[in-house]
Structures are given as structure tokens and as C-alpha cells.
Amino acid sequence: MMTSTKLNAPSATPLLAWYDRHHRDLPWRVSPPMAAHGVRADPYRVWLSEVMLQQTTVQAVKPYFADFLARWPTVRDLAEATNDDVMAAWAGLGYYARARNLKKCAEAVATHHDGVFPDTEDGLKSLPGIGDYTAAAVAAIAFNRQAAVMDGNVERVISRLYAIATSLPAGKPLMKQKVALLTPADRPGDFAQAMMDLGATICTPKRPACSICPFRGSCEALRLHDPEQFPVKAAKKERPVRRGAAFVAVTADGEILLRRRIASGLLGGMTEVPTTAWTSRADGETSADAAPFPAQWEPCGSVIHVFTHFELRLSIYRTAIPSRIQTDDKWWEPVTNLEAQALPTIMKKAIATAIPLAFAMPKG
DNA sequence: TAAGCGTGGTA
DNA sequence: TTACCAAGCTT
């Protein structure tokens, strides 16, 4: 006789058992056996990794994490660094407001908290760049607080476990409630990391490996035979195209003209070559007419770069001049020193288009 | 609440 | 190739 499948009530226990066996080894992480002996990860490392991991893959973060930790081993070291050095070290990782807030947060901890991170969610959340997720993650992982950690992975796992059909972000409060009920008092940090590991390796967006999932006996979405339909997300919007021109000027001495972007907004505080405005207008300025100074500007290609909310198509112009030309709000930088600059990826692409060996030149 | 905010990997 | 997406925060 056919009977309906009976689900067990979800519990942290099988997840933690799975985590003990299958957890990922990551540079900022304390392994479960160590954690079981009361060893906690350094709050500075947990915070640094969590900020870097916001909307960013583990693979992309690893080299940046190692570099930051080597250069600034403690939060005080980071607080005493220059903004330029921090922005240059962050260059390429994206979402540069994170780097600006990282520096502000380090300064706040050093100045107002005696160099010690707050050990509560509320205390952490009051710091720059720390929101709901990061506050809960640091509180749970570094301080063993019973905080409900909810990121994209957890949203996916929870929405499937309970077959929550409410779309995101509207369904988030209900999901957070479910996570809070599931979070154990004894191993909250391991639980949070286990949920994220599960989301990253088993409960994946496409083709989840339900047959080996520790929640397979409790998952409502699996019982419905369609885990991929969760979580339900709002429809995405189309990505408009903007156009502009970028100008690469190089002197006979091998110096390139650079400038600093304004401190806020897109690529805020980062370094760039002079460009026109980036406009969605079909008749937008993309010619050499708007160059930073009169010269023989030669078109040398184009760069397409996809940002989160628009696609940028930059026409690249270059000129070679005998010596520096006086400009305001700009400076000349040796091409051999570009690696030390806070150049976002789009600008490295633009420069590499005009000077193919710009990032392959030996230093000094 | 919705929009703004990067980049590189993957299917 | 196009589209999606990866440990979100701020305004």
C-alpha cells in the first residue's frame, strides 16, 4: 500500500555530524575538533574573512585574505594603515565600499573599543560595514554566541527544508525565525559554518545532491520532488548599456596619467585613467574630444565590463608625449608601479588595452 | 523597500 | 554564449 513519506523534524544534530566529517578547511577557520576543545578563531580574522566573503566566492577571497593578514596581522595594524594602501590591496575584489568601511571599522575598534572587537551582535552591528549577517556570523563563530546566521546559502537551505514559497526578500523574516529555532546553544558557530558549507557543496542552487544530504529525511522540498524551485526570488531587471571613452597618456619616461575617483559611489576612492562620463545616451560622448589635454589621441580598442547594474563599453584612446603635461587633480605614475595602485579591474583592462605589457613590466 | 554597488567562475 | 550567481551593506 502506498503511504505518504513521513518527515522527521529538522534538527541540528545530523548537520553537525555531517560537518564534523565533511567540513571545508579554510584559512580563517578553526576545525571542529579544535573548536570542540574551546579554541575560537581570532575575531579579527573572522571579521576580515566575512567582509571579504560578502557576495564574493571563497576562491576569490583566499589570496586577498592571506595578503591582508600578512600586511596587517591585527586590527590595530589595519587601523594604522593608509587608506591608499588598503584600497590598493583590495583592488580587484570589488564592492569597494567594503574596503572603505573595513578601514573605518578597524579605526573604530582601535579607537573606541581598545582594539578588541565587541562580542555581541548589537555591538558588532554598530560598526561600519557590519550588517545583520556579518554581526551574527562573527558573534557565533568568534564568540560562540547563539546567533542566527542568515546568508544566501542559509536562505536556500532553509527555504527548501521548510518549502517556503514566499519570495525573497519578503520571505526572509520567516526564514530567520526558522534558523533561530534550529541554531543550537552548544555549537552555534559550527552550525552556522555547517549551514554555509552545506549550501555551498550539497544544497546548491542547481542540481543539489539531496541523496547525500544530512537533511534528506527532513526536507519538505525534497519530499515535493523539486528542491530547485526554492528559494523563490523576485524577477531580475535588465541591465542597461552605458558608453564612454578612456584616455591613456604615457610620457617618454614611462609615466601614465592617473586620477582619483570621488570617495563615494561607483568605484569610490579608487584610481582611474581619465575618462568621459559614462552615459546611457545613444549620442553619448565616446570620442577623443573630451580628452584631458590636446594631443594626438589614437583609438586603440575597446573594453566591455559588466557591473552589477549596467554594462560599460569604453572606447580606449592613447597618446605618447615627450614629457609631462601639467594637469590639475591628476598625477603621473611610473607604469612600472601600477601594481601598487588602487586600480579596479575595469581600469586595468583599459590600461592593458592601450599598453599591452603594462602589467607585465619588471619593477624599477 | 528598492536601488546602487564589482568581479570572476560556471553551466 | 548568455545568464546566473557568491559568506550583503548602505542609503
Short mmCIF file of C-alpha atoms (C1' of nucleotides) in Angstrom, two decimals:
data_model
loop_
_atom_site.label_atom_id
_atom_site.label_comp_id
_atom_site.label_asym_id
_atom_site.label_seq_id
_atom_site.Cartn_x
_atom_site.Cartn_y
_atom_site.Cartn_z
CA MET A 1 0.00 0.00 0.00
CA MET A 2 1.18 3.49 -0.83
CA THR A 3 1.88 5.71 2.14
CA SER A 4 2.96 9.31 2.21
CA THR A 5 6.57 9.89 3.16
CA LYS A 6 6.94 10.84 6.76
CA LEU A 7 9.39 13.65 7.50
CA ASN A 8 11.46 13.94 10.64
CA ALA A 9 11.52 17.29 12.40
CA PRO A 10 14.63 19.17 11.25
CA SER A 11 17.45 19.11 13.78
CA ALA A 12 20.97 20.50 14.00
CA THR A 13 22.35 17.14 15.10
CA PRO A 14 22.70 15.37 11.73
CA LEU A 15 24.03 18.58 10.17
CA LEU A 16 26.75 18.92 12.80
CA ALA A 17 27.66 15.24 12.39
CA TRP A 18 27.96 15.83 8.66
CA TYR A 19 30.07 18.95 9.28
CA ASP A 20 32.45 17.03 11.55
CA ARG A 21 33.21 14.69 8.64
CA HIS A 22 32.92 16.93 5.59
CA HIS A 23 33.70 20.50 6.64
CA ARG A 24 35.87 22.56 4.33
CA ASP A 25 39.31 23.54 5.60
CA LEU A 26 39.59 27.30 5.15
CA PRO A 27 42.38 29.68 6.19
CA TRP A 28 40.17 31.69 8.54
CA ARG A 29 38.52 28.70 10.11
CA VAL A 30 39.11 26.64 13.27
CA SER A 31 38.41 22.98 12.56
CA PRO A 32 35.60 21.24 14.52
CA PRO A 33 37.94 19.15 16.75
CA MET A 34 39.78 22.30 17.80
CA ALA A 35 36.51 24.14 18.34
CA ALA A 36 35.35 21.23 20.49
CA HIS A 37 38.29 21.97 22.77
CA GLY A 38 37.16 25.55 23.13
CA VAL A 39 39.54 27.02 20.57
CA ARG A 40 37.96 30.06 18.91
CA ALA A 41 39.02 31.75 15.73
CA ASP A 42 40.60 35.19 16.07
CA PRO A 43 37.72 37.70 15.80
CA TYR A 44 39.86 39.88 13.54
CA ARG A 45 40.32 37.01 11.09
CA VAL A 46 36.67 36.04 11.24
CA TRP A 47 35.57 39.62 10.62
CA LEU A 48 38.10 40.17 7.82
CA SER A 49 37.08 36.96 6.06
CA GLU A 50 33.37 37.62 6.47
CA VAL A 51 33.61 41.10 4.97
CA MET A 52 35.69 39.80 2.07
CA LEU A 53 33.23 36.95 1.53
CA GLN A 54 30.22 39.27 1.17
CA GLN A 55 28.88 38.46 -2.32
CA THR A 56 32.27 37.01 -3.16
CA THR A 57 33.50 33.47 -3.73
CA VAL A 58 35.86 31.62 -1.40
CA GLN A 59 38.32 31.17 -4.25
CA ALA A 60 38.47 34.89 -4.96
CA VAL A 61 38.92 35.74 -1.28
CA LYS A 62 41.76 33.36 -0.38
CA PRO A 63 44.73 35.31 -1.82
CA TYR A 64 43.37 38.64 -0.56
CA PHE A 65 42.86 37.24 2.91
CA ALA A 66 46.43 35.94 3.02
CA ASP A 67 47.79 39.25 1.76
CA PHE A 68 45.83 41.38 4.23
CA LEU A 69 46.76 39.15 7.15
CA ALA A 70 50.45 39.23 6.22
CA ARG A 71 50.48 43.01 5.88
CA TRP A 72 48.16 43.83 8.77
CA PRO A 73 48.22 40.98 11.31
CA THR A 74 45.98 42.74 13.83
CA VAL A 75 43.07 45.15 13.73
CA ARG A 76 45.34 47.85 15.15
CA ASP A 77 47.76 47.36 12.26
CA LEU A 78 44.91 47.80 9.81
CA ALA A 79 43.64 50.85 11.67
CA GLU A 80 47.06 52.46 11.29
CA ALA A 81 47.39 51.67 7.57
CA THR A 82 46.80 54.36 4.98
CA ASN A 83 43.54 54.42 3.03
CA ASP A 84 45.52 54.28 -0.20
CA ASP A 85 47.34 51.11 0.84
CA VAL A 86 44.10 49.42 1.91
CA MET A 87 42.27 50.39 -1.28
CA ALA A 88 45.22 49.22 -3.41
CA ALA A 89 45.31 45.91 -1.53
CA TRP A 90 41.56 45.49 -2.07
CA ALA A 91 41.74 46.36 -5.78
CA GLY A 92 40.21 43.61 -7.90
CA LEU A 93 37.97 42.21 -5.18
CA GLY A 94 35.06 44.51 -5.98
CA TYR A 95 32.39 46.28 -3.94
CA TYR A 96 34.89 48.86 -2.77
CA ALA A 97 32.60 50.32 -0.13
CA ARG A 98 33.55 47.20 1.78
CA ALA A 99 37.18 48.31 1.84
CA ARG A 100 36.30 51.85 2.88
CA ASN A 101 34.12 50.50 5.69
CA LEU A 102 36.74 47.90 6.61
CA LYS A 103 39.19 50.67 7.35
CA LYS A 104 36.58 52.71 9.25
CA CYS A 105 35.62 49.66 11.27
CA ALA A 106 39.25 48.91 12.18
CA GLU A 107 39.70 52.51 13.30
CA ALA A 108 36.54 52.34 15.39
CA VAL A 109 37.64 49.13 17.08
CA ALA A 110 41.11 50.50 17.73
CA THR A 111 39.92 53.88 18.97
CA HIS A 112 36.65 53.19 20.74
CA HIS A 113 36.98 49.53 21.77
CA ASP A 114 40.61 49.36 22.88
CA GLY A 115 41.48 47.22 19.89
CA VAL A 116 39.06 44.48 20.90
CA PHE A 117 36.03 43.54 18.81
CA PRO A 118 32.64 43.71 20.57
CA ASP A 119 31.44 40.20 21.44
CA THR A 120 27.72 40.75 20.90
CA GLU A 121 25.59 41.02 17.78
CA ASP A 122 24.40 44.51 18.70
CA GLY A 123 27.88 45.73 19.45
CA LEU A 124 29.21 44.36 16.18
CA LYS A 125 26.31 45.69 14.14
CA SER A 126 27.01 49.22 15.28
CA LEU A 127 30.33 49.12 13.39
CA PRO A 128 30.78 50.28 9.77
CA GLY A 129 30.22 47.59 7.14
CA ILE A 130 28.77 45.08 9.61
CA GLY A 131 25.12 44.26 8.98
CA ASP A 132 22.77 41.54 10.17
CA TYR A 133 24.66 38.70 8.57
CA THR A 134 28.22 39.66 9.50
CA ALA A 135 27.28 40.59 13.06
CA ALA A 136 25.65 37.21 13.60
CA ALA A 137 28.47 35.34 11.88
CA VAL A 138 31.24 36.96 13.96
CA ALA A 139 29.21 36.61 17.16
CA ALA A 140 28.59 32.91 16.53
CA ILE A 141 31.93 31.88 15.05
CA ALA A 142 34.35 34.00 17.07
CA PHE A 143 32.39 34.36 20.34
CA ASN A 144 30.24 31.23 20.42
CA ARG A 145 27.05 33.30 20.70
CA GLN A 146 23.76 31.63 19.83
CA ALA A 147 23.19 34.00 16.92
CA ALA A 148 21.01 33.11 13.92
CA VAL A 149 23.21 33.44 10.84
CA MET A 150 21.41 34.01 7.55
CA ASP A 151 23.21 34.42 4.26
CA GLY A 152 22.37 33.32 0.73
CA ASN A 153 23.34 29.73 1.50
CA VAL A 154 21.19 29.55 4.60
CA GLU A 155 18.27 31.13 2.75
CA ARG A 156 18.49 28.37 0.18
CA VAL A 157 18.81 25.55 2.71
CA ILE A 158 16.02 26.84 4.94
CA SER A 159 13.62 27.69 2.11
CA ARG A 160 14.00 24.11 0.87
CA LEU A 161 13.89 22.46 4.26
CA TYR A 162 10.55 24.12 5.01
CA ALA A 163 9.38 24.61 1.40
CA ILE A 164 8.94 28.31 1.99
CA ALA A 165 7.23 29.69 -1.11
CA THR A 166 7.33 33.34 -0.10
CA SER A 167 9.74 35.05 -2.45
CA LEU A 168 12.88 36.84 -1.33
CA PRO A 169 13.42 39.24 0.22
CA ALA A 170 9.87 39.17 1.67
CA GLY A 171 10.33 35.64 2.98
CA LYS A 172 13.48 36.46 4.88
CA PRO A 173 11.95 37.14 8.33
CA LEU A 174 10.23 33.75 8.34
CA MET A 175 13.45 32.05 7.28
CA LYS A 176 15.38 33.83 10.00
CA GLN A 177 12.83 32.61 12.51
CA LYS A 178 13.34 29.03 11.34
CA VAL A 179 17.14 29.37 11.56
CA ALA A 180 16.90 30.79 15.07
CA LEU A 181 14.84 27.79 16.18
CA LEU A 182 17.34 25.42 14.61
CA THR A 183 20.51 27.07 15.93
CA PRO A 184 21.90 25.04 18.87
CA ALA A 185 23.18 26.62 22.07
CA ASP A 186 26.30 24.48 22.26
CA ARG A 187 27.82 24.80 18.78
CA PRO A 188 26.32 27.92 17.15
CA GLY A 189 29.49 28.79 15.23
CA ASP A 190 29.93 25.32 13.80
CA PHE A 191 26.22 25.23 12.99
CA ALA A 192 26.46 28.46 11.01
CA GLN A 193 29.50 27.29 9.12
CA ALA A 194 27.90 23.89 8.56
CA MET A 195 24.83 25.51 7.00
CA MET A 196 27.05 27.52 4.68
CA ASP A 197 29.18 24.51 3.75
CA LEU A 198 26.02 22.53 3.08
CA GLY A 199 24.69 25.29 0.84
CA ALA A 200 27.99 25.54 -0.99
CA THR A 201 28.56 21.82 -1.58
CA ILE A 202 25.29 19.87 -1.22
CA CYS A 203 22.27 22.17 -1.24
CA THR A 204 23.49 24.00 -4.34
CA PRO A 205 21.34 26.29 -6.50
CA LYS A 206 21.31 23.81 -9.38
CA ARG A 207 21.21 20.02 -9.10
CA PRO A 208 21.53 19.70 -5.31
CA ALA A 209 22.97 16.40 -4.06
CA CYS A 210 19.91 15.50 -1.98
CA SER A 211 20.79 11.81 -1.77
CA ILE A 212 23.78 12.55 0.47
CA CYS A 213 22.26 15.49 2.38
CA PRO A 214 22.08 15.23 6.19
CA PHE A 215 18.63 16.86 5.98
CA ARG A 216 17.26 14.39 3.42
CA GLY A 217 14.90 12.88 5.99
CA SER A 218 13.56 16.31 6.97
CA CYS A 219 13.39 18.29 3.74
CA GLU A 220 9.96 19.34 2.56
CA ALA A 221 11.24 20.49 -0.84
CA LEU A 222 12.77 17.06 -1.44
CA ARG A 223 9.51 15.40 -0.46
CA LEU A 224 7.86 17.60 -3.11
CA HIS A 225 10.46 16.33 -5.61
CA ASP A 226 11.51 19.82 -6.63
CA PRO A 227 14.15 21.41 -4.39
CA GLU A 228 15.36 23.68 -7.22
CA GLN A 229 12.17 25.74 -7.11
CA PHE A 230 13.35 27.14 -3.76
CA PRO A 231 14.12 29.83 -2.87
CA VAL A 232 11.67 31.85 -4.92
CA LYS A 233 13.28 35.09 -5.99
CA ALA A 234 11.97 38.35 -7.39
CA ALA A 235 12.28 38.81 -11.13
CA LYS A 236 15.57 40.29 -12.23
CA LYS A 237 15.81 43.54 -14.09
CA GLU A 238 17.52 44.11 -17.36
CA ARG A 239 21.00 45.59 -17.47
CA PRO A 240 21.33 48.85 -19.45
CA VAL A 241 24.40 49.72 -21.52
CA ARG A 242 26.50 52.81 -20.84
CA ARG A 243 29.27 54.12 -23.02
CA GLY A 244 32.30 56.30 -22.57
CA ALA A 245 35.91 56.86 -23.53
CA ALA A 246 39.08 56.35 -21.50
CA PHE A 247 42.38 58.12 -22.13
CA VAL A 248 45.77 56.54 -21.59
CA ALA A 249 48.61 59.07 -21.78
CA VAL A 250 52.21 57.90 -21.47
CA THR A 251 55.37 60.01 -21.39
CA ALA A 252 58.72 59.07 -22.88
CA ASP A 253 59.84 58.40 -19.31
CA GLY A 254 57.17 55.72 -18.98
CA GLU A 255 54.75 57.60 -16.77
CA ILE A 256 50.97 57.32 -17.08
CA LEU A 257 48.36 59.93 -16.19
CA LEU A 258 46.05 58.84 -13.36
CA ARG A 259 43.42 60.40 -11.16
CA ARG A 260 41.37 59.52 -8.09
CA ARG A 261 37.64 58.92 -8.26
CA ILE A 262 35.41 60.68 -5.79
CA ALA A 263 35.19 58.93 -2.41
CA SER A 264 31.61 57.68 -2.73
CA GLY A 265 29.57 55.78 -5.26
CA LEU A 266 30.77 53.51 -8.03
CA LEU A 267 34.45 52.56 -7.59
CA GLY A 268 34.54 55.28 -4.93
CA GLY A 269 38.04 56.32 -3.89
CA MET A 270 39.70 54.12 -6.49
CA THR A 271 42.25 55.17 -9.09
CA GLU A 272 41.46 55.51 -12.79
CA VAL A 273 42.73 56.89 -16.07
CA PRO A 274 40.83 60.00 -17.20
CA THR A 275 37.51 59.14 -18.83
CA THR A 276 34.44 60.84 -20.15
CA ALA A 277 31.23 60.48 -18.22
CA TRP A 278 29.60 57.08 -18.67
CA THR A 279 26.26 57.70 -20.25
CA SER A 280 23.28 55.67 -21.33
CA ARG A 281 22.52 58.22 -24.05
CA ALA A 282 22.87 56.86 -27.56
CA ASP A 283 24.65 60.10 -28.53
CA GLY A 284 26.93 59.90 -25.52
CA GLU A 285 30.44 61.25 -25.76
CA THR A 286 32.84 58.45 -26.71
CA SER A 287 35.32 60.34 -28.88
CA ALA A 288 38.66 61.93 -28.16
CA ASP A 289 37.05 65.38 -27.99
CA ALA A 290 36.82 65.10 -24.21
CA ALA A 291 40.45 64.11 -23.65
CA PRO A 292 42.26 65.55 -20.61
CA PHE A 293 44.56 67.62 -22.83
CA PRO A 294 45.02 68.22 -26.57
CA ALA A 295 47.24 65.62 -28.22
CA GLN A 296 47.26 63.04 -30.98
CA TRP A 297 44.83 60.61 -29.36
CA GLU A 298 44.84 57.32 -31.17
CA PRO A 299 41.94 54.89 -30.85
CA CYS A 300 43.36 51.52 -29.80
CA GLY A 301 40.41 49.33 -28.97
CA SER A 302 37.52 48.96 -26.59
CA VAL A 303 36.71 47.29 -23.31
CA ILE A 304 33.39 45.82 -22.22
CA HIS A 305 32.93 45.47 -18.49
CA VAL A 306 29.82 44.18 -16.75
CA PHE A 307 28.90 45.82 -13.47
CA THR A 308 26.02 44.69 -11.29
CA HIS A 309 23.52 47.18 -12.67
CA PHE A 310 24.89 48.22 -16.07
CA GLU A 311 27.25 47.17 -18.81
CA LEU A 312 30.04 49.58 -19.69
CA ARG A 313 31.60 49.87 -23.13
CA LEU A 314 34.71 52.00 -23.04
CA SER A 315 36.48 53.24 -26.16
CA ILE A 316 40.19 53.41 -25.40
CA TYR A 317 42.44 56.19 -26.69
CA ARG A 318 46.14 56.52 -26.16
CA THR A 319 48.81 59.11 -26.79
CA ALA A 320 52.56 59.19 -26.34
CA ILE A 321 54.02 62.55 -25.36
CA PRO A 322 57.63 63.62 -24.81
CA SER A 323 57.18 64.84 -21.26
CA ARG A 324 54.62 65.54 -18.56
CA ILE A 325 51.83 67.99 -19.18
CA GLN A 326 50.57 69.98 -16.20
CA THR A 327 47.13 68.85 -15.10
CA ASP A 328 45.07 69.59 -12.04
CA ASP A 329 43.62 66.83 -9.88
CA LYS A 330 45.74 64.22 -11.65
CA TRP A 331 49.23 62.76 -11.31
CA TRP A 332 51.83 60.95 -13.36
CA GLU A 333 52.73 57.46 -12.16
CA PRO A 334 55.53 55.20 -13.43
CA VAL A 335 53.97 52.39 -15.42
CA THR A 336 56.26 50.04 -13.51
CA ASN A 337 54.42 50.97 -10.32
CA LEU A 338 50.86 50.24 -11.45
CA GLU A 339 50.58 47.15 -9.29
CA ALA A 340 50.76 49.32 -6.19
CA GLN A 341 47.83 51.47 -7.33
CA ALA A 342 44.17 51.13 -6.34
CA LEU A 343 43.12 50.26 -9.88
CA PRO A 344 39.80 48.45 -10.24
CA THR A 345 39.64 45.69 -12.83
CA ILE A 346 37.92 47.84 -15.44
CA MET A 347 40.82 50.27 -15.31
CA LYS A 348 43.42 47.53 -15.57
CA LYS A 349 41.60 46.32 -18.65
CA ALA A 350 41.59 49.81 -20.14
CA ILE A 351 45.30 50.34 -19.47
CA ALA A 352 46.22 46.86 -20.74
CA THR A 353 44.35 47.62 -23.95
CA ALA A 354 46.47 50.71 -24.57
CA ILE A 355 49.72 49.31 -23.11
CA PRO A 356 49.66 45.52 -23.53
CA LEU A 357 52.70 44.96 -21.31
CA ALA A 358 51.68 47.44 -18.60
CA PHE A 359 51.14 44.73 -16.01
CA ALA A 360 53.99 42.52 -17.16
CA MET A 361 56.80 45.03 -16.75
CA PRO A 362 59.56 44.39 -14.21
CA LYS A 363 59.70 46.82 -11.34
CA GLY A 364 62.08 49.70 -11.19
"C1'" DT B 1 11.68 48.87 0.11
"C1'" DA B 2 14.44 49.17 -3.75
"C1'" DA B 3 18.36 50.64 -5.86
"C1'" DG B 4 23.32 51.05 -6.00
"C1'" DC B 5 27.36 48.67 -5.61
"C1'" DG B 6 32.36 44.52 -8.79
"C1'" DT B 7 34.24 40.69 -10.24
"C1'" DG B 8 35.27 36.08 -11.90
"C1'" DG B 9 33.62 31.37 -12.30
"C1'" DT B 10 30.35 28.21 -14.16
"C1'" DA B 11 26.83 25.72 -16.95
"C1'" DT C 1 27.26 32.44 -25.15
"C1'" DT C 2 24.32 34.33 -22.10
"C1'" DA C 3 22.76 34.15 -17.61
"C1'" DC C 4 23.28 33.28 -13.20
"C1'" DC C 5 25.38 33.72 -9.19
"C1'" DA C 6 28.93 34.11 -4.46
"C1'" DA C 7 29.50 34.07 3.40
"C1'" DG C 8 25.46 41.63 2.00
"C1'" DC C 9 25.64 46.56 3.37
"C1'" DT C 10 24.14 51.25 2.85
"C1'" DT C 11 21.02 54.74 1.79
#
